GROMACS .gro file of C-alpha atoms in nm:
model
  306
    1MET     CA    1 -19.491  11.040   1.131
    2ALA     CA    2 -19.581  11.336   1.346
    3LYS     CA    3 -19.293  11.503   1.523
    4ALA     CA    4 -19.282  11.436   1.896
    5PRO     CA    5 -19.348  11.748   2.104
    6ALA     CA    6 -19.055  11.910   2.280
    7PRO     CA    7 -19.034  11.852   2.656
    8THR     CA    8 -19.266  12.117   2.798
    9LYS     CA    9 -19.340  12.203   3.158
   10THR     CA   10 -19.687  12.327   3.242
   11ARG     CA   11 -19.793  12.503   3.558
   12LEU     CA   12 -20.145  12.372   3.614
   13LEU     CA   13 -20.377  12.481   3.894
   14THR     CA   14 -20.667  12.242   3.955
   15THR     CA   15 -20.959  12.256   4.197
   16VAL     CA   16 -21.203  11.970   4.256
   17ASN     CA   17 -21.532  12.067   4.419
   18ALA     CA   18 -21.808  11.817   4.496
   19ARG     CA   19 -22.119  11.735   4.695
   20TYR     CA   20 -22.159  11.362   4.757
   21TYR     CA   21 -22.481  11.191   4.866
   22PRO     CA   22 -22.544  10.818   4.916
   23VAL     CA   23 -22.706  10.677   4.604
   24GLU     CA   24 -22.769  10.310   4.553
   25GLY     CA   25 -22.563  10.163   4.272
   26VAL     CA   26 -22.271  10.404   4.233
   27ALA     CA   27 -22.034  10.624   4.434
   28ASP     CA   28 -21.859  10.941   4.316
   29ALA     CA   29 -21.487  11.010   4.337
   30TYR     CA   30 -21.203  11.191   4.166
   31CYS     CA   31 -20.838  11.136   4.075
   32LEU     CA   32 -20.607  11.435   4.092
   33ASP     CA   33 -20.258  11.328   3.985
   34GLY     CA   34 -20.292  11.004   4.180
   35LYS     CA   35 -20.473  11.159   4.477
   36PHE     CA   36 -20.818  11.024   4.569
   37PRO     CA   37 -21.090  11.135   4.815
   38GLY     CA   38 -20.999  11.070   5.177
   39LYS     CA   39 -21.219  10.954   5.462
   40ARG     CA   40 -21.315  11.311   5.549
   41GLU     CA   41 -21.451  11.360   5.197
   42LEU     CA   42 -21.744  11.120   5.214
   43ARG     CA   43 -22.001  11.400   5.172
   44ALA     CA   44 -21.804  11.684   5.012
   45ALA     CA   45 -21.472  11.761   4.848
   46ASN     CA   46 -21.274  12.079   4.803
   47MET     CA   47 -20.923  11.998   4.683
   48THR     CA   48 -20.674  12.225   4.506
   49LEU     CA   49 -20.340  12.130   4.354
   50ASP     CA   50 -20.085  12.374   4.215
   51ARG     CA   51 -19.806  12.191   4.037
   52GLU     CA   52 -19.554  12.238   3.759
   53GLY     CA   53 -19.456  11.938   3.554
   54ARG     CA   54 -19.461  11.767   3.217
   55GLY     CA   55 -19.761  11.540   3.279
   56PHE     CA   56 -20.096  11.556   3.461
   57LEU     CA   57 -20.401  11.332   3.503
   58ILE     CA   58 -20.732  11.477   3.623
   59SER     CA   59 -21.061  11.288   3.630
   60VAL     CA   60 -21.403  11.284   3.796
   61PHE     CA   61 -21.621  10.975   3.787
   62ALA     CA   62 -21.877  10.749   3.948
   63TYR     CA   63 -21.794  10.380   3.997
   64PRO     CA   64 -22.012  10.080   4.092
   65SER     CA   65 -22.072  10.102   4.464
   66ASP     CA   66 -22.005   9.733   4.520
   67ALA     CA   67 -21.641   9.820   4.459
   68ARG     CA   68 -21.634  10.035   4.773
   69ASP     CA   69 -21.515   9.737   4.977
   70ARG     CA   70 -21.221   9.700   4.739
   71LEU     CA   71 -21.094  10.046   4.664
   72SER     CA   72 -20.811   9.898   4.460
   73ALA     CA   73 -21.065   9.786   4.199
   74TRP     CA   74 -21.087  10.142   4.067
   75GLN     CA   75 -20.786  10.309   4.227
   76GLU     CA   76 -20.515  10.081   4.089
   77PRO     CA   77 -20.561  10.158   3.717
   78LEU     CA   78 -20.576  10.531   3.782
   79LYS     CA   79 -20.277  10.527   4.017
   80LYS     CA   80 -20.076  10.330   3.762
   81LEU     CA   81 -20.171  10.571   3.485
   82SER     CA   82 -20.091  10.873   3.705
   83ASP     CA   83 -19.741  10.738   3.769
   84GLN     CA   84 -19.699  10.676   3.395
   85VAL     CA   85 -19.807  11.027   3.300
   86TYR     CA   86 -19.596  11.180   3.575
   87SER     CA   87 -19.282  11.010   3.443
   88ASP     CA   88 -19.086  11.140   3.146
   89ALA     CA   89 -19.127  10.810   2.962
   90GLY     CA   90 -19.412  10.749   2.720
   91ASP     CA   91 -19.617  10.981   2.504
   92ILE     CA   92 -19.970  11.118   2.495
   93ASP     CA   93 -20.072  10.887   2.208
   94SER     CA   94 -20.025  10.587   2.437
   95ASP     CA   95 -20.164  10.772   2.738
   96ILE     CA   96 -20.503  10.836   2.580
   97ASN     CA   97 -20.547  10.465   2.503
   98ASP     CA   98 -20.450  10.376   2.859
   99LEU     CA   99 -20.692  10.639   2.987
  100ALA     CA  100 -20.971  10.473   2.791
  101GLU     CA  101 -20.885  10.136   2.946
  102ALA     CA  102 -20.881  10.294   3.292
  103ALA     CA  103 -21.225  10.442   3.224
  104LEU     CA  104 -21.353  10.092   3.147
  105ASP     CA  105 -21.206   9.957   3.470
  106VAL     CA  106 -21.346  10.241   3.679
  107THR     CA  107 -21.698  10.224   3.540
  108GLY     CA  108 -21.717   9.848   3.581
  109GLY     CA  109 -21.687   9.744   3.218
  110LEU     CA  110 -21.927  10.000   3.076
  111LYS     CA  111 -22.244   9.843   3.206
  112LEU     CA  112 -22.423  10.159   3.115
  113GLY     CA  113 -22.729   9.987   2.981
  114ASP     CA  114 -22.824   9.844   3.319
  115ASP     CA  115 -23.143   9.973   3.471
  116LEU     CA  116 -22.973  10.174   3.744
  117ALA     CA  117 -23.109  10.483   3.909
  118ARG     CA  118 -22.776  10.649   3.836
  119PRO     CA  119 -22.529  10.476   3.602
  120PRO     CA  120 -22.152  10.521   3.633
  121TYR     CA  121 -21.971  10.787   3.433
  122PHE     CA  122 -21.616  10.905   3.369
  123ALA     CA  123 -21.450  11.226   3.250
  124GLY     CA  124 -21.072  11.252   3.237
  125VAL     CA  125 -20.806  11.467   3.076
  126ILE     CA  126 -20.432  11.415   3.036
  127VAL     CA  127 -20.183  11.697   2.982
  128ARG     CA  128 -19.834  11.601   2.867
  129ASP     CA  129 -19.564  11.821   2.716
  130GLY     CA  130 -19.804  12.103   2.639
  131GLU     CA  131 -20.068  11.882   2.476
  132LEU     CA  132 -20.400  11.753   2.605
  133ALA     CA  133 -20.627  11.457   2.539
  134ALA     CA  134 -20.960  11.368   2.698
  135VAL     CA  135 -21.184  11.064   2.737
  136THR     CA  136 -21.545  11.056   2.858
  137VAL     CA  137 -21.793  10.778   2.929
  138GLY     CA  138 -22.165  10.797   3.001
  139GLU     CA  139 -22.269  11.127   3.158
  140GLY     CA  140 -21.912  11.242   3.206
  141LEU     CA  141 -21.840  11.571   3.028
  142ALA     CA  142 -21.515  11.749   2.939
  143PHE     CA  143 -21.478  12.105   2.810
  144ILE     CA  144 -21.211  12.361   2.740
  145TYR     CA  145 -21.288  12.732   2.785
  146ARG     CA  146 -21.069  12.935   2.553
  147GLN     CA  147 -21.106  13.291   2.428
  148GLU     CA  148 -21.456  13.321   2.578
  149VAL     CA  149 -21.589  13.007   2.406
  150LEU     CA  150 -21.681  12.676   2.574
  151TYR     CA  151 -21.563  12.391   2.350
  152PRO     CA  152 -21.660  12.027   2.417
  153LEU     CA  153 -21.352  11.805   2.415
  154THR     CA  154 -21.552  11.493   2.330
  155GLY     CA  155 -21.885  11.422   2.167
  156LEU     CA  156 -22.189  11.459   2.388
  157SER     CA  157 -22.565  11.428   2.369
  158LYS     CA  158 -22.619  11.772   2.520
  159ASP     CA  159 -22.743  12.056   2.303
  160LEU     CA  160 -22.461  12.305   2.258
  161GLU     CA  161 -22.490  12.636   2.079
  162SER     CA  162 -22.211  12.763   1.853
  163ILE     CA  163 -22.179  13.090   2.044
  164ASP     CA  164 -21.929  13.273   2.260
  165LEU     CA  165 -21.973  13.437   2.598
  166TYR     CA  166 -22.168  13.727   2.447
  167GLY     CA  167 -22.398  13.513   2.235
  168ASP     CA  168 -22.221  13.590   1.909
  169PRO     CA  169 -22.191  13.298   1.663
  170VAL     CA  170 -21.854  13.122   1.636
  171GLU     CA  171 -21.716  12.846   1.415
  172GLY     CA  172 -21.526  12.530   1.500
  173VAL     CA  173 -21.700  12.451   1.828
  174GLU     CA  174 -21.656  12.077   1.763
  175ASP     CA  175 -21.294  12.095   1.647
  176PHE     CA  176 -21.161  11.921   1.959
  177ILE     CA  177 -21.390  11.617   1.917
  178ALA     CA  178 -21.228  11.305   1.765
  179GLY     CA  179 -21.490  11.029   1.771
  180GLU     CA  180 -21.625  10.729   1.959
  181ALA     CA  181 -21.531  10.367   2.010
  182GLY     CA  182 -21.825  10.187   2.166
  183ALA     CA  183 -21.931  10.390   2.466
  184ILE     CA  184 -21.594  10.566   2.494
  185ARG     CA  185 -21.569  10.917   2.351
  186TYR     CA  186 -21.229  11.056   2.255
  187SER     CA  187 -21.090  11.403   2.197
  188ASN     CA  188 -20.829  11.503   1.946
  189ILE     CA  189 -20.480  11.566   2.078
  190ALA     CA  190 -20.447  11.943   2.094
  191GLN     CA  191 -20.197  12.198   2.214
  192VAL     CA  192 -20.279  12.391   2.530
  193GLU     CA  193 -20.241  12.764   2.569
  194GLU     CA  194 -20.177  12.988   2.866
  195GLY     CA  195 -20.509  13.091   3.018
  196ASP     CA  196 -20.696  12.777   2.908
  197LEU     CA  197 -20.955  12.643   3.151
  198PHE     CA  198 -21.047  12.273   3.154
  199LEU     CA  199 -21.382  12.173   3.299
  200LEU     CA  200 -21.476  11.815   3.392
  201CYS     CA  201 -21.819  11.745   3.539
  202ASN     CA  202 -22.114  11.509   3.549
  203GLY     CA  203 -22.416  11.555   3.326
  204ASP     CA  204 -22.651  11.659   3.605
  205LEU     CA  205 -22.443  11.968   3.676
  206PHE     CA  206 -22.439  12.076   3.311
  207ASP     CA  207 -22.813  12.013   3.270
  208VAL     CA  208 -22.913  12.236   3.558
  209ILE     CA  209 -22.677  12.527   3.479
  210GLY     CA  210 -22.643  12.523   3.103
  211GLN     CA  211 -22.382  12.639   2.858
  212ARG     CA  212 -22.443  13.014   2.880
  213GLU     CA  213 -22.437  13.028   3.260
  214ILE     CA  214 -22.121  12.817   3.279
  215MET     CA  215 -21.943  13.055   3.042
  216ARG     CA  216 -22.061  13.354   3.245
  217LEU     CA  217 -21.939  13.203   3.572
  218LEU     CA  218 -21.602  13.107   3.420
  219ALA     CA  219 -21.560  13.462   3.286
  220ASP     CA  220 -21.655  13.621   3.620
  221ALA     CA  221 -21.425  13.399   3.826
  222GLU     CA  222 -21.088  13.531   3.940
  223ASP     CA  223 -20.919  13.191   3.915
  224GLN     CA  224 -20.996  12.819   3.885
  225MET     CA  225 -21.076  12.792   4.258
  226ASP     CA  226 -21.329  13.072   4.234
  227ALA     CA  227 -21.478  12.918   3.917
  228ALA     CA  228 -21.525  12.576   4.077
  229GLY     CA  229 -21.693  12.730   4.380
  230LEU     CA  230 -21.927  12.950   4.178
  231ILE     CA  231 -22.038  12.667   3.950
  232LEU     CA  232 -22.093  12.418   4.230
  233THR     CA  233 -22.289  12.668   4.439
  234ALA     CA  234 -22.512  12.752   4.144
  235ALA     CA  235 -22.580  12.384   4.071
  236ALA     CA  236 -22.630  12.274   4.433
  237SER     CA  237 -22.887  12.548   4.495
  238GLN     CA  238 -23.105  12.414   4.214
  239MET     CA  239 -23.084  12.042   4.288
  240PRO     CA  240 -23.023  11.977   4.658
  241GLY     CA  241 -22.953  11.617   4.747
  242THR     CA  242 -22.818  11.528   4.402
  243PRO     CA  243 -22.451  11.420   4.377
  244ILE     CA  244 -22.254  11.669   4.170
  245GLN     CA  245 -21.884  11.727   4.119
  246LEU     CA  246 -21.651  11.914   3.891
  247ALA     CA  247 -21.283  11.981   3.834
  248VAL     CA  248 -21.159  12.312   3.695
  249SER     CA  249 -20.797  12.342   3.578
  250GLN     CA  250 -20.619  12.658   3.468
  251VAL     CA  251 -20.304  12.666   3.255
  252GLN     CA  252 -20.095  12.924   3.435
  253ALA     CA  253 -19.773  12.898   3.235
  254LEU     CA  254 -19.594  12.691   2.969
  255LYS     CA  255 -19.218  12.648   2.940
  256THR     CA  256 -19.049  12.445   2.668
  257ASP     CA  257 -18.716  12.291   2.764
  258GLU     CA  258 -18.499  12.352   2.461
  259PRO     CA  259 -18.192  12.125   2.438
  260ALA     CA  260 -17.874  12.308   2.526
  261ALA     CA  261 -17.648  12.380   2.230
  262LYS     CA  262 -17.329  12.178   2.235
  263PHE     CA  263 -17.020  12.396   2.195
  264SER     CA  264 -16.672  12.253   2.152
  265LEU     CA  265 -16.354  12.455   2.167
  266GLY     CA  266 -16.182  12.193   1.953
  267ARG     CA  267 -15.809  12.243   1.913
  268PHE     CA  268 -15.827  12.590   2.070
  269ALA     CA  269 -15.894  12.427   2.405
  270THR     CA  270 -15.531  12.306   2.410
  271GLN     CA  271 -15.400  12.648   2.324
  272ALA     CA  272 -15.589  12.854   2.576
  273MET     CA  273 -15.269  12.954   2.760
  274GLU     CA  274 -15.074  13.045   2.446
  275PRO     CA  275 -15.060  13.408   2.336
  276VAL     CA  276 -15.256  13.495   2.029
  277VAL     CA  277 -15.057  13.671   1.760
  278LEU     CA  278 -15.260  13.862   1.506
  279PRO     CA  279 -15.126  13.863   1.150
  280GLU     CA  280 -15.022  14.192   1.004
  281LYS     CA  281 -15.275  14.344   0.771
  282ALA     CA  282 -15.164  14.389   0.412
  283PRO     CA  283 -15.216  14.735   0.271
  284GLN     CA  284 -15.535  14.771   0.079
  285ASP     CA  285 -15.630  14.996  -0.204
  286PRO     CA  286 -15.858  15.272  -0.064
  287GLY     CA  287 -16.100  15.236  -0.351
  288LEU     CA  288 -16.131  14.865  -0.295
  289ALA     CA  289 -16.190  14.918   0.074
  290ARG     CA  290 -16.470  15.158  -0.003
  291THR     CA  291 -16.625  14.903  -0.238
  292GLN     CA  292 -16.613  14.629   0.023
  293ARG     CA  293 -16.769  14.855   0.286
  294TYR     CA  294 -17.048  14.945   0.046
  295GLU     CA  295 -17.126  14.579  -0.020
  296ARG     CA  296 -17.173  14.522   0.353
  297GLN     CA  297 -17.436  14.794   0.393
  298ASP     CA  298 -17.798  14.688   0.446
  299MET     CA  299 -18.075  14.759   0.201
  300MET     CA  300 -18.176  15.080   0.375
  301ASP     CA  301 -17.828  15.231   0.339
  302ARG     CA  302 -17.820  15.108  -0.021
  303GLY     CA  303 -18.140  15.298  -0.095
  304ARG     CA  304 -18.009  15.617   0.059
  305ARG     CA  305 -17.688  15.593  -0.144
  306ASP     CA  306 -17.884  15.543  -0.467
   0.00000   0.00000   0.00000
């Protein structure tokens, strides 16, 4: 059995940027640690969250628009999962399965084969105790940008080159991908590193910008807020009137909470007020003392003596 990760706090900065337009069939939204779009975000969203904790849930998605009258139809499973991830109970192995179930609820039971002008999609990532796991459905995409390479977290139908920011070939581009179960695509559970950038977006945004331009914009950005703004501006300029959204998260710091060592004074705790009498040292043979001192020297001193 794999060893459970040590309790780890992550400082995660996340920005959600979106342009929403009325489209028959589906409506776009996001979930940022249990926070959802408000009434003032019917046409656009620009939300940033800076938090330190053990667990996070970030997702962008489109849900069947007939659920707009009952927001709880898609909010409840995500809110419940956010509370679960936020708590210290549970583990990421269970969280990723619950995230997959929430994706089914949000997208309306994966009715992706329906002849809709724009089918629902889902892209979500969970970070817990310094590890991450992702789930995507439909045109939802999830990436991690690490050491100037854009890695897909789950399988996707998009053409991706095995290159870095400078166009040089790299290996292991698909190492984060786990597999599929029906229409749900899973990532492996992987450790996060300081400086990692997570990118969640819909397929339209990726199609119009492309892998190389996304890497360039992520490299040029000063932080996750700047990256989200640059990518959205580039996409919106090329396809006005098309709903697009993305979430960019940056791992600012990681801190593992090591258990405090237990120290017991034992019987000396009852004698703290008593004077300590040191025993008299017995006379030692000088030659023996020199031998003992020699045996305590390190290897460097030993070499010099030889």
